[in-house]
Short mmCIF file of C-alpha atoms in Angstrom, two decimals:
data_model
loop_
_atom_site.label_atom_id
_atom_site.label_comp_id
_atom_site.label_asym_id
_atom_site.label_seq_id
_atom_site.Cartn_x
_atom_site.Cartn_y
_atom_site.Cartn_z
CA UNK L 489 2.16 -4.51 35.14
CA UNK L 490 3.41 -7.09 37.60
CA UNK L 491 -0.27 -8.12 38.61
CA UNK L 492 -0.61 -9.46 35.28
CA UNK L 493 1.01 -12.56 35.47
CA UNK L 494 0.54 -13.91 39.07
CA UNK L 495 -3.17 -13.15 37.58
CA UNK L 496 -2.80 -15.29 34.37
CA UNK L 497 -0.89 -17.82 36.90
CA UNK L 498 -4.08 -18.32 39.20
CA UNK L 499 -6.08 -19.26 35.59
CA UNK L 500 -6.59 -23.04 35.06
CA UNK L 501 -4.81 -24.70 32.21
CA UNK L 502 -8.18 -24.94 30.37
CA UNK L 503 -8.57 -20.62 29.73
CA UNK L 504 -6.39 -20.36 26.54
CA UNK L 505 -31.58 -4.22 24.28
CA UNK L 506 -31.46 -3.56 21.19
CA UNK L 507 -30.47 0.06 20.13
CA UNK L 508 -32.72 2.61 17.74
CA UNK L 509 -32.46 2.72 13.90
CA UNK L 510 -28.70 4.70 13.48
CA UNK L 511 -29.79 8.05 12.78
CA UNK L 512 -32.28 8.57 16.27
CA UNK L 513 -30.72 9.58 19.60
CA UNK L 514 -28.66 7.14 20.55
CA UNK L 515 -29.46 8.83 24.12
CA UNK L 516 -32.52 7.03 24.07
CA UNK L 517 -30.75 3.54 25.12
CA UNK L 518 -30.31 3.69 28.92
CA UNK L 519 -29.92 -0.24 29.57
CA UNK L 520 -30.70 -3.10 27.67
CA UNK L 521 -33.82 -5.14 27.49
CA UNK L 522 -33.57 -8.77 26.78
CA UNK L 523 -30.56 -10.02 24.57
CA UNK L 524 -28.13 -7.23 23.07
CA UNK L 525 -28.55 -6.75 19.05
CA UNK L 526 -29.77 -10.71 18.96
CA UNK L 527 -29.42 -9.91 14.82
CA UNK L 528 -25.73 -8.49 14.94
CA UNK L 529 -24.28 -12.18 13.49
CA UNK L 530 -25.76 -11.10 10.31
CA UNK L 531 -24.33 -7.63 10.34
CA UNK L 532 -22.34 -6.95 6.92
CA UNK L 533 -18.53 -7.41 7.94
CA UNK L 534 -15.62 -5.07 6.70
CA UNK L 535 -13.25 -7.98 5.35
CA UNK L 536 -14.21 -11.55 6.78
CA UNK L 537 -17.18 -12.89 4.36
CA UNK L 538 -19.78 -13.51 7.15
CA UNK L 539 -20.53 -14.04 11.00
CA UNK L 540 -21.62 -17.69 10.10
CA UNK L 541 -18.20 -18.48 8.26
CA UNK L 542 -16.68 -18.39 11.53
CA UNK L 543 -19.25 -20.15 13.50
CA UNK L 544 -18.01 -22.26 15.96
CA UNK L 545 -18.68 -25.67 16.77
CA UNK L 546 -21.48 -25.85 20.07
CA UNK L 547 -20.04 -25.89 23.66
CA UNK L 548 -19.41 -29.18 25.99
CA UNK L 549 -22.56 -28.83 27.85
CA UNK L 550 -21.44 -32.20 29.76
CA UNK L 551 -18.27 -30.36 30.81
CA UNK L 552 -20.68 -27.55 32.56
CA UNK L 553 -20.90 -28.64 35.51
CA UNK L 554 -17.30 -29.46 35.97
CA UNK L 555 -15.89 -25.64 34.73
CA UNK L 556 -18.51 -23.98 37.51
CA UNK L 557 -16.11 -26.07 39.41
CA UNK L 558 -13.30 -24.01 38.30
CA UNK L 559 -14.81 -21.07 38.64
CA UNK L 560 -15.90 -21.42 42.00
CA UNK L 561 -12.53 -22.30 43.32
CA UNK L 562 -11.13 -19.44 41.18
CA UNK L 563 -13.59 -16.91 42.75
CA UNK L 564 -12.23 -17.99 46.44
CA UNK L 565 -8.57 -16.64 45.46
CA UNK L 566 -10.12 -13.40 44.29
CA UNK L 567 -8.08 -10.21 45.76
CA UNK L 568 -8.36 -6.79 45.87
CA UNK L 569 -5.57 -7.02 42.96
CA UNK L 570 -7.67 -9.54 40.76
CA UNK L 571 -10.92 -7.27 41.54
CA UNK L 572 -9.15 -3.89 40.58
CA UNK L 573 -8.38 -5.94 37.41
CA UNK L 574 -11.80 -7.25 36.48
CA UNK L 575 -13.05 -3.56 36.87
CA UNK L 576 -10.55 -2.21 34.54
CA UNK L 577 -11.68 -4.41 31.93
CA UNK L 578 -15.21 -4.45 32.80
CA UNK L 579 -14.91 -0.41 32.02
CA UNK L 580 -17.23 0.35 28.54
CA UNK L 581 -17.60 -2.53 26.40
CA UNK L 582 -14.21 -4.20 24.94
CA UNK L 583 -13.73 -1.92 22.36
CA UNK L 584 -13.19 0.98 24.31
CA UNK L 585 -10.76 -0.54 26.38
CA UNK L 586 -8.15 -1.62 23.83
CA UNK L 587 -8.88 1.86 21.79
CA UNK L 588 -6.91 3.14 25.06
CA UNK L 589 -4.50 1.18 24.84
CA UNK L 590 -3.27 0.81 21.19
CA UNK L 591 -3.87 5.06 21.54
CA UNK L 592 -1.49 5.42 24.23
CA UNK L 593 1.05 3.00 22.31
CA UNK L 594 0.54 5.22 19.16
CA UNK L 595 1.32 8.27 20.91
CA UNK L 596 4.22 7.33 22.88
CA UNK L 597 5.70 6.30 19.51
CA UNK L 598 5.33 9.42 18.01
CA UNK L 599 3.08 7.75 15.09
CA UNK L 600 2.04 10.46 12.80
CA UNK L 601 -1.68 11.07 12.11
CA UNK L 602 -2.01 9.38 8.63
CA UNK L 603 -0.52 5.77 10.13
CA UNK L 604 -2.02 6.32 13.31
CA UNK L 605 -5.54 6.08 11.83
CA UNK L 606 -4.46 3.37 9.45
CA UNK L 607 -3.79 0.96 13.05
CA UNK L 608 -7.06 2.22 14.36
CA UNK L 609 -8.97 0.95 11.63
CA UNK L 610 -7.38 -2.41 11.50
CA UNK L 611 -8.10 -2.48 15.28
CA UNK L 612 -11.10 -1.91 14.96
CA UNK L 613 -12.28 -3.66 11.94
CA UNK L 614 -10.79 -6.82 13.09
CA UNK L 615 -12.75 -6.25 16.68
CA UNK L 616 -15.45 -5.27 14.57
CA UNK L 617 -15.77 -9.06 12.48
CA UNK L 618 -14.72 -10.63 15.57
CA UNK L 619 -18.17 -9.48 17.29
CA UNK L 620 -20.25 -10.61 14.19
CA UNK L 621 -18.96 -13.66 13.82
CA UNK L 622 -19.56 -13.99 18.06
CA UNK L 623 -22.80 -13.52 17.80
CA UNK L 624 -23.58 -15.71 14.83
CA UNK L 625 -22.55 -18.27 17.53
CA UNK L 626 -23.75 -16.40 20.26
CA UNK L 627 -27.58 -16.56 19.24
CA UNK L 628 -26.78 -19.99 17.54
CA UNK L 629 -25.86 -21.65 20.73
CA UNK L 630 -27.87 -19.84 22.82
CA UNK L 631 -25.57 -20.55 26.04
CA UNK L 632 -27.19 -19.53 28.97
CA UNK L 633 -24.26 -18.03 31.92
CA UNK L 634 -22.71 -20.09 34.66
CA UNK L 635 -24.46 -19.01 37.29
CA UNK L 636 -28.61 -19.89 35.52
CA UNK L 637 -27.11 -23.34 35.93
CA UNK L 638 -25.49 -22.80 39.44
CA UNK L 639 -27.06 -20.21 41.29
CA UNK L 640 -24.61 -20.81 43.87
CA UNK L 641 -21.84 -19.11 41.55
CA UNK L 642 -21.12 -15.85 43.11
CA UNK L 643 -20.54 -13.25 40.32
CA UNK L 644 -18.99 -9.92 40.82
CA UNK L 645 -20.39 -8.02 37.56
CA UNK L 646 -23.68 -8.22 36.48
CA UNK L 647 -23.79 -11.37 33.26
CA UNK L 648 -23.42 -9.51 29.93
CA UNK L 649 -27.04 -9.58 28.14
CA UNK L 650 -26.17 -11.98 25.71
CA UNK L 651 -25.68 -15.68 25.12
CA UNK L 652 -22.31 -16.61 27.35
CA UNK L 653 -20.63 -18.72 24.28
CA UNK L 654 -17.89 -17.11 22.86
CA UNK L 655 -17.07 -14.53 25.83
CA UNK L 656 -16.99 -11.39 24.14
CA UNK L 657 -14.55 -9.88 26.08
CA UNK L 658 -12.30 -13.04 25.37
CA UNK L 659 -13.35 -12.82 20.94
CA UNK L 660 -12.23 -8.98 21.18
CA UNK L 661 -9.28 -9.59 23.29
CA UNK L 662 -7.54 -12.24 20.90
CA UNK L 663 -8.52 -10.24 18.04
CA UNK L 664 -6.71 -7.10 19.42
CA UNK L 665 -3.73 -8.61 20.50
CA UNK L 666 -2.82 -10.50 17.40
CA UNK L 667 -3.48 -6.71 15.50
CA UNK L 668 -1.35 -5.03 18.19
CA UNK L 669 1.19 -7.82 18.06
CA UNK L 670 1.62 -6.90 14.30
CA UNK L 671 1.71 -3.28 14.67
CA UNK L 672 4.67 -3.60 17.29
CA UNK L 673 6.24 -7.03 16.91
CA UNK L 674 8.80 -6.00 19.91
CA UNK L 675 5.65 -5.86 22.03
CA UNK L 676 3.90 -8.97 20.73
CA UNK L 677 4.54 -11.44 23.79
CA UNK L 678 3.21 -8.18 26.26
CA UNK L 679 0.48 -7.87 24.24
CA UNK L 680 -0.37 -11.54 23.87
CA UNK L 681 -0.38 -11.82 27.90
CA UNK L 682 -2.49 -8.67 27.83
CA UNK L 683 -5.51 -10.21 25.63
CA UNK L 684 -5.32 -13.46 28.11
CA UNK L 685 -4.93 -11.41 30.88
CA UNK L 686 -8.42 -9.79 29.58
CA UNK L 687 -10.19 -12.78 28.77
CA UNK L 688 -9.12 -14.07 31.89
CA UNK L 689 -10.77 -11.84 34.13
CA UNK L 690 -14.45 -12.81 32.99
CA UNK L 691 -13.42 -16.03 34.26
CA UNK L 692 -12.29 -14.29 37.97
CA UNK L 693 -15.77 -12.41 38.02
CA UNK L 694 -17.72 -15.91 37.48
CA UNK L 695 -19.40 -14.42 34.24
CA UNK L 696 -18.14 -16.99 31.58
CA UNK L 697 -17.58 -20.58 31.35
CA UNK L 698 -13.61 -21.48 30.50
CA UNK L 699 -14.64 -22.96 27.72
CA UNK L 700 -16.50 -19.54 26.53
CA UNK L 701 -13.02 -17.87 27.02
CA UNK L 702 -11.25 -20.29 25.11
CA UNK L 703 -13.23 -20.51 21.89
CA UNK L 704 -13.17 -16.34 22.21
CA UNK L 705 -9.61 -15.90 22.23
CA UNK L 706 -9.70 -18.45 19.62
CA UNK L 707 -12.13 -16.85 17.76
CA UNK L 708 -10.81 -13.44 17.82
CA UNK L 709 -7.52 -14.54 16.53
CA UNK L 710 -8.78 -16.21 13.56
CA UNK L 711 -10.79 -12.97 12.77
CA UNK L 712 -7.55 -10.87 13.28
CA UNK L 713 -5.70 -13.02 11.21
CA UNK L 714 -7.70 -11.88 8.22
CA UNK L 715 -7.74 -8.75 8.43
CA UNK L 716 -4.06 -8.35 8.82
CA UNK L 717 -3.74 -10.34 5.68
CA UNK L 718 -6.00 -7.48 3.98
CA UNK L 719 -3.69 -4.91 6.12
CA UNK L 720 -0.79 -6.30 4.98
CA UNK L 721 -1.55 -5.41 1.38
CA UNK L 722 -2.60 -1.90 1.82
CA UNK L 723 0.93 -0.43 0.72
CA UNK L 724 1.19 1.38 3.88
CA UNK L 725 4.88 0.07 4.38
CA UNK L 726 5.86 0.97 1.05
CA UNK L 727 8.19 3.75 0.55
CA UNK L 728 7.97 7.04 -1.46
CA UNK L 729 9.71 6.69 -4.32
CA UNK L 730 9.18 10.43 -6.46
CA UNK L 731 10.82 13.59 -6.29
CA UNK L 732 9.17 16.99 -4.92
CA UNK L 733 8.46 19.06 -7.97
CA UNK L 734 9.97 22.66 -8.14
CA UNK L 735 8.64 25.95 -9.91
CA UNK L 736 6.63 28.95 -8.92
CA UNK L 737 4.02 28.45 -6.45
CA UNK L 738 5.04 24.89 -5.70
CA UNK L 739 5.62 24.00 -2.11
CA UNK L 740 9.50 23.73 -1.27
CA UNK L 741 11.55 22.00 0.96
CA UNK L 742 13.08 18.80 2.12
CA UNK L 743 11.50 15.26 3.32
CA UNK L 744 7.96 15.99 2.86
CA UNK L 745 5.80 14.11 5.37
CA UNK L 746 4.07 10.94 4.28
CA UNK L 747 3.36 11.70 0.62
CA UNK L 748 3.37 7.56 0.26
CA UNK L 749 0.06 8.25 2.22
CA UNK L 750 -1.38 9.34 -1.26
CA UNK L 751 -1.71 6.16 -2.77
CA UNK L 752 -2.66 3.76 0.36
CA UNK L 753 -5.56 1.52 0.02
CA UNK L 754 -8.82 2.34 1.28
CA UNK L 755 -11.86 1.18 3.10
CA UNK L 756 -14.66 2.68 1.57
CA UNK L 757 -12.81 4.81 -0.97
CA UNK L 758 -13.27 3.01 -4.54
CA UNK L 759 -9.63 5.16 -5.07
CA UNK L 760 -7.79 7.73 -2.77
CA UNK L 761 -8.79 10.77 -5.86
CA UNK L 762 -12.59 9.79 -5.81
CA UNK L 763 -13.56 13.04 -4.51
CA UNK L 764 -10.11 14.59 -5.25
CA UNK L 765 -11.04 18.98 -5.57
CA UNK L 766 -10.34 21.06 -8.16
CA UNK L 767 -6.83 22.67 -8.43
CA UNK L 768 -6.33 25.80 -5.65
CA UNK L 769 -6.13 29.39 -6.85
CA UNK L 770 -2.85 30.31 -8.57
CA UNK L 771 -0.44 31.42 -6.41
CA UNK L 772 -0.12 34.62 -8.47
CA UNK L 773 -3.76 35.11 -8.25
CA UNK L 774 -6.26 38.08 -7.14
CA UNK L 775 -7.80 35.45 -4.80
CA UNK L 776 -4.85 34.04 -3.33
CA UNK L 777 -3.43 37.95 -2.53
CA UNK L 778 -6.79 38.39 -0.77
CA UNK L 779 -5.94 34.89 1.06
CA UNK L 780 -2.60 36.20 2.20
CA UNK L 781 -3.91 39.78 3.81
CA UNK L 782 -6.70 37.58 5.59
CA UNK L 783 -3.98 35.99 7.68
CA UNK L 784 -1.56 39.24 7.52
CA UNK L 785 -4.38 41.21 9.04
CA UNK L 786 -5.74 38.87 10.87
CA UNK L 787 -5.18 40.72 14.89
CA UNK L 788 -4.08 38.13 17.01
CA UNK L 789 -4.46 38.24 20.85
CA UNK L 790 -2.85 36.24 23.52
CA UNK L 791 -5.92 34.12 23.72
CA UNK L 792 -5.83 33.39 19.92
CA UNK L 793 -2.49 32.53 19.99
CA UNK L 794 -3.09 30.18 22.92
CA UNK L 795 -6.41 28.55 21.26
CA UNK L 796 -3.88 28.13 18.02
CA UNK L 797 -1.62 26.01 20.08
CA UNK L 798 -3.87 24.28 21.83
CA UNK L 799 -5.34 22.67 18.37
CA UNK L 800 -1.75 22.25 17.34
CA UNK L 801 0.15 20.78 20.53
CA UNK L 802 -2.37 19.95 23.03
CA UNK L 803 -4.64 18.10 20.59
CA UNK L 804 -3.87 18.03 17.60
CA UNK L 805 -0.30 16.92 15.59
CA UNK L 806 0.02 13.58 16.86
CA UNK L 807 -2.47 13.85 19.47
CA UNK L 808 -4.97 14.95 17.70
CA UNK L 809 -6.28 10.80 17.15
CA UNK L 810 -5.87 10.83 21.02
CA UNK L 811 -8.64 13.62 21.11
CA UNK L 812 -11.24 12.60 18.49
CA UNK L 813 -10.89 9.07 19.80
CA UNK L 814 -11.37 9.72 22.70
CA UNK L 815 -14.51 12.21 22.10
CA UNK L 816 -15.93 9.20 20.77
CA UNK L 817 -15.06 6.61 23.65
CA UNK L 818 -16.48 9.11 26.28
CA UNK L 819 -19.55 9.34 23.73
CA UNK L 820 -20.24 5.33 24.27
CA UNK L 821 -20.01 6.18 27.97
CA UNK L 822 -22.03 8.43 28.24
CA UNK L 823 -24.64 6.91 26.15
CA UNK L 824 -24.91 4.02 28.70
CA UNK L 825 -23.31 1.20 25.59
CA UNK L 826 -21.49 -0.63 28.14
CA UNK L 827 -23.11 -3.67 27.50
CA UNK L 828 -23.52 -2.98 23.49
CA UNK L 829 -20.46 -4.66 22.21
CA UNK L 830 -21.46 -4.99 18.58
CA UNK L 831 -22.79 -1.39 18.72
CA UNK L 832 -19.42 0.07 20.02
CA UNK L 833 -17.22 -2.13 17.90
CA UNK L 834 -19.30 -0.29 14.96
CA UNK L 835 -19.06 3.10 15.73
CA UNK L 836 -15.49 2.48 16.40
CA UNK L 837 -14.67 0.75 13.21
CA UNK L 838 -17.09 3.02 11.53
CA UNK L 839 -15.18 6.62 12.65
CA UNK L 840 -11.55 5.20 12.48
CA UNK L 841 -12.58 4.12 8.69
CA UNK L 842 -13.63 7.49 8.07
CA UNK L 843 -11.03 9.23 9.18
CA UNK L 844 -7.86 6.57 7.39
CA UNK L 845 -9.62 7.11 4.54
CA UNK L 846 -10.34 10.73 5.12
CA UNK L 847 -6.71 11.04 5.29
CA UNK L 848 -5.33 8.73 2.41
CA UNK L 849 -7.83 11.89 0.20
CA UNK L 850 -6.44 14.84 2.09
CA UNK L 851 -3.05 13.53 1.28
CA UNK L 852 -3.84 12.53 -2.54
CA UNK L 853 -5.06 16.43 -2.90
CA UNK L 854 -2.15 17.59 -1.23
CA UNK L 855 0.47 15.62 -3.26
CA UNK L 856 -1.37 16.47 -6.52
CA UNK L 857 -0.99 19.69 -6.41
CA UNK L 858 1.88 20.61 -3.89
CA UNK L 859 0.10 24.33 -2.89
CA UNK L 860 2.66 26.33 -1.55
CA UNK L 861 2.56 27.29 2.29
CA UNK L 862 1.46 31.08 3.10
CA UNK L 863 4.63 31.24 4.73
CA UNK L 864 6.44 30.26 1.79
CA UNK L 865 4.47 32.49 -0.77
CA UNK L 866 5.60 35.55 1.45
CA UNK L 867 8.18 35.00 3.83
CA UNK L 868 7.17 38.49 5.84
CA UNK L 869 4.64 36.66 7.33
CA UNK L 870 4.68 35.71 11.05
CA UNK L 871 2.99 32.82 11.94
CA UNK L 872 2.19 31.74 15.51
CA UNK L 873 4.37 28.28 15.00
CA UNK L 874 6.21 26.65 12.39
CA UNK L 875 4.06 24.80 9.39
CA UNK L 876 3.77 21.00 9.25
CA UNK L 877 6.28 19.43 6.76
CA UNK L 878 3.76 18.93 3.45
CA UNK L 879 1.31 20.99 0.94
CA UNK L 880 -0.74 23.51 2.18
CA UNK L 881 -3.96 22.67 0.01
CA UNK L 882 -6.02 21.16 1.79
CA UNK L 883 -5.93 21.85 5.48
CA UNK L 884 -5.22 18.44 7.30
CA UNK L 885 -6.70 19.82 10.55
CA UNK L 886 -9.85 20.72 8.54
CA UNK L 887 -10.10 17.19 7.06
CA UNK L 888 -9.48 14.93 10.42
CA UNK L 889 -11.58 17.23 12.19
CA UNK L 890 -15.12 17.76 10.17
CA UNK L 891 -14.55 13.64 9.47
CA UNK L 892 -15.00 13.10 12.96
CA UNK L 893 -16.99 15.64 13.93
CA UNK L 894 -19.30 14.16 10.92
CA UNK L 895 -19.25 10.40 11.80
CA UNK L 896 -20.05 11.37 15.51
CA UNK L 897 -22.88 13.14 14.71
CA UNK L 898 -24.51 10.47 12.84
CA UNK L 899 -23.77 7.80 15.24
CA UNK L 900 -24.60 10.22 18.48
CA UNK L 901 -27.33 12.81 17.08
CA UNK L 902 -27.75 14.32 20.19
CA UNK L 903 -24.35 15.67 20.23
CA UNK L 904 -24.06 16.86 17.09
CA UNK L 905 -23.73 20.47 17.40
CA UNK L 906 -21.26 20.38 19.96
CA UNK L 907 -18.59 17.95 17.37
CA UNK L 908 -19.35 20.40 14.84
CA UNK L 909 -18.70 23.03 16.94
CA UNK L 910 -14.79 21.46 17.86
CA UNK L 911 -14.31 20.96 14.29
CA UNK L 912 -15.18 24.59 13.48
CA UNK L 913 -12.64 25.75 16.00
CA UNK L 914 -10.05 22.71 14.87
CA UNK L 915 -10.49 24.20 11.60
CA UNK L 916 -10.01 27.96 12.13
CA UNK L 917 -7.37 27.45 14.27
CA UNK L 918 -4.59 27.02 11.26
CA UNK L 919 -6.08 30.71 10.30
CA UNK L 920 -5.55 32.23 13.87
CA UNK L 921 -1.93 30.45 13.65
CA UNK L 922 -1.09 32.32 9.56
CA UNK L 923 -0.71 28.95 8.69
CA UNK L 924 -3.21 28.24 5.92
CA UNK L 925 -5.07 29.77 3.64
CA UNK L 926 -9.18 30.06 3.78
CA UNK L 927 -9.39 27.96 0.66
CA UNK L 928 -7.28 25.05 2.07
CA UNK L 929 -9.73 25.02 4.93
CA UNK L 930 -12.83 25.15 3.27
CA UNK L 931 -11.65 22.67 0.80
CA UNK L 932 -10.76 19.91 3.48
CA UNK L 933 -14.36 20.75 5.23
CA UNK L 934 -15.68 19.72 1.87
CA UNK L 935 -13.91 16.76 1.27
CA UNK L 936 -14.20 15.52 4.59
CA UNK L 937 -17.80 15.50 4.62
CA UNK L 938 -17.57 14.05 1.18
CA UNK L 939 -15.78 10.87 2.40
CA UNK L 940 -17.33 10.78 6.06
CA UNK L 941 -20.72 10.58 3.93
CA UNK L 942 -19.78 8.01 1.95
CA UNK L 943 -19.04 5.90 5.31
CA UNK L 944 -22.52 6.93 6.36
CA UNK L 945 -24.10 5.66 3.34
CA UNK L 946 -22.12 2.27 4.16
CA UNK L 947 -23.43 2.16 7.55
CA UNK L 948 -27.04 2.66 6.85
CA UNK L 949 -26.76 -0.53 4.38
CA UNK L 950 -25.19 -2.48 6.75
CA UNK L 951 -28.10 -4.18 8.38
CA UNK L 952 -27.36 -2.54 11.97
#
């Protein structure tokens, strides 16, 4: 972290191919060929009302000549420091970068699943509008890079396929550390220095004017401002205010975890109990006895045990964001999207919808009907670890899981199979651990791919 700001301090005063139709192989894109998604200004935004309501004034094309200036005395102080820095954020395209980082902030707080996805959204939405509105002034502007109108500029990084005014690097930068300033206001300045710190480096590699930078952190900020507005008012911070209901078959016990979740606002959701399921079996029931003897019976082997835990501590809990997130970041590497922004800021905004309101239904379902654990309903049973602190019905694990699994198979066809086949496993893992009941996990299967396809249907209208 020291690099940072003798980085920022070397920075002049003045820094403040198009992809197949969504549901072919995404494979097919190896590199791009002429200007990335030229129509992604007109892309239908989550919250801000259009690329084009943030399009920016045109650049100072009689400055030009006088920031290649300033970029070629900026690329003679380049070290291996400032280089080791320009390929860390030259990694994937922007969005995968700060998906790393607000992860890793989310899981060394502890964040719980349900608010976890809530940040990633807003992340990602936010960086999501910021790249529409980008290239509305991208492919209005049509800024060629520094270096068409000084060859002489010596560039470290290939130029991003796309018109160099607003940097994009520099629009998803400010937009992700004004949203990461909100989420941890202690950490605001640190991230702050971060986003410059990010813009700033397009700058060291001679890929972007100042004056790109500049109006991208600008840009990005405005964009971010919005949506955390919109965030603001999703009743996420508001406190649970009931009681947990007692009586026969009724889960029991103390500080139930995140029942507030029921009621937050969604993204794509018209309410959280829009594909709410029927009530479970009674508790009394033929069909829940045969429930309870599947996970009595059920012969469990060292390696069961061990796959149980690895779904419950290893990924899943509050790591379990950490793994599907990062399935789909190594997804947009592997699929050669580097130099897709938009693209990536989709899928990213796309999933992480999916999945907050994936979980803001789970929850509603859960806190309807407050199922009572197996453990609970007979307290003979051994189970391989102790039961997360809320409702049995449905099974969380089954929810997050076949959401994901779902959106990444739409948005990377070619890997479908293998996401469903980590959600199947995700899924049966709470039986291999006694912990819930075959109904809760077929339930949260259901409603998953209930919300996940109501995302989908979003995405296909959404002009990308």
């Amino acid at each position: 972290m020291r690099r940072r700001p003798l980085l920022l301090a070397a920075l002049p005063a003045t820094t403040a191919l198009t992809l197949p139709a969504a549901d072919a192989p995404a494979s097919e894109v190896i590199a791009p060929r002429g200007p990335v998604e030229p129509g992604a200004g007109a892309w239908r935004s989550w919250v801000i009302a259009s690329g084009s309501a943030f399009r920016l004034p045109p650049p100072n094309a009689d400055a030009s000549g006088d920031e290649i200036t300033q970029l070629k005395a900026l690329a003679e102080r380049r070290d291996a420091a400032a280089l080791q820095r320009i390929g860390y954020w030259d990694t994937g395209a922007p969005s995968y970068r700060w998906n790393q980082i607000l992860t890793e902030a989310l899981v060394r707080n502890g964040t719980p699943a349900n608010l976890a996805y809530r940040h990633l959204s807003v992340l990602h939405i936010a960086i999501h509008d910021a790249m529409i509105a980008a290239w509305d002034s991208k492919h209005t502007h049509g800024r060629p890079p520094p270096s068409a109108l000084d060859p002489g500029l010596q560039t470290v990084i290939p130029n991003p396929p796309s018109p160099s005014y607003p940097a994009e690097h520099a629009v998803a930068a400010g937009a992700a550390g004004a949203v990461l300033g909100t989420l941890f206001p202690q950490r605001s300045d640190a991230f702050r220095a971060l986003a410059e710190e990010a813009a700033a480096t397009r700058l060291l590699a001679g890929v972007a004017y100042p004056s790109d930078v500049a109006a991208g952190l600008a840009l990005g900020r405005r964009v971010a401002a919005t949506v955390i507005e919109r965030a603001a008012a999703d009743r996420s911070a508001e406190p649970w205010t009931g009681t947990v209901p007692t009586g026969p078959g009724l889960w029991s016990g103390t500080n139930p975890a995140l029942p507030q979740a029921a009621s937050w606002r969604t993204w794509v959701l018209e309410r959280p109990d829009e594909f709410r399921p029927p009530p479970p079996s009674a508790y009394d029931s033929a069909e829940r006895r045969a429930e309870l003897a599947e996970l009595r019976d059920y012969r469990r082997t060292p390696k069961s045990n061990a796959d149980a835990g690895f779904w419950e501590y290893a990924v899943g809990g509050l790591r379990q964001y950490q793994f599907w997130g990062g399935q789909l970041a190594r997804l947009t590497l592997e699929h050669r999207l580097d130099a897709h922004a938009p693209r990536v800021a989709r899928a990213f905004a796309l999933t992480y919808a999916a999945l907050h309101d994936t979980g803001v239904a789970c929850w509603d379902a859960k806190y309807a009907y407050w199922t009572i654990r197996p453990f609970q309903l007979d307290p003979e049973l051994r189970t391989v670890f102790p039961s997360p602190n809320h409702p049995s019905y449905p099974a969380a694990h089954a929810c997050y899981s076949v959401a994901a699994a779902t959106m990444l198979g739409h948005l990377f066809p070619r890997d479908t199979e293998a996401m469903a086949a980590l959600a199947t496993d995700a899924a049966e893992s709470r039986i291999w651990a006694g912990i819930h009941y075959r109904s809760d996990i077929v339930v949260g299967a259901e409603l998953a791919r209930a919300v996940a396809g109501k995302v989908i249907d979003r995405a296909r209208a959404d002009g990308a």
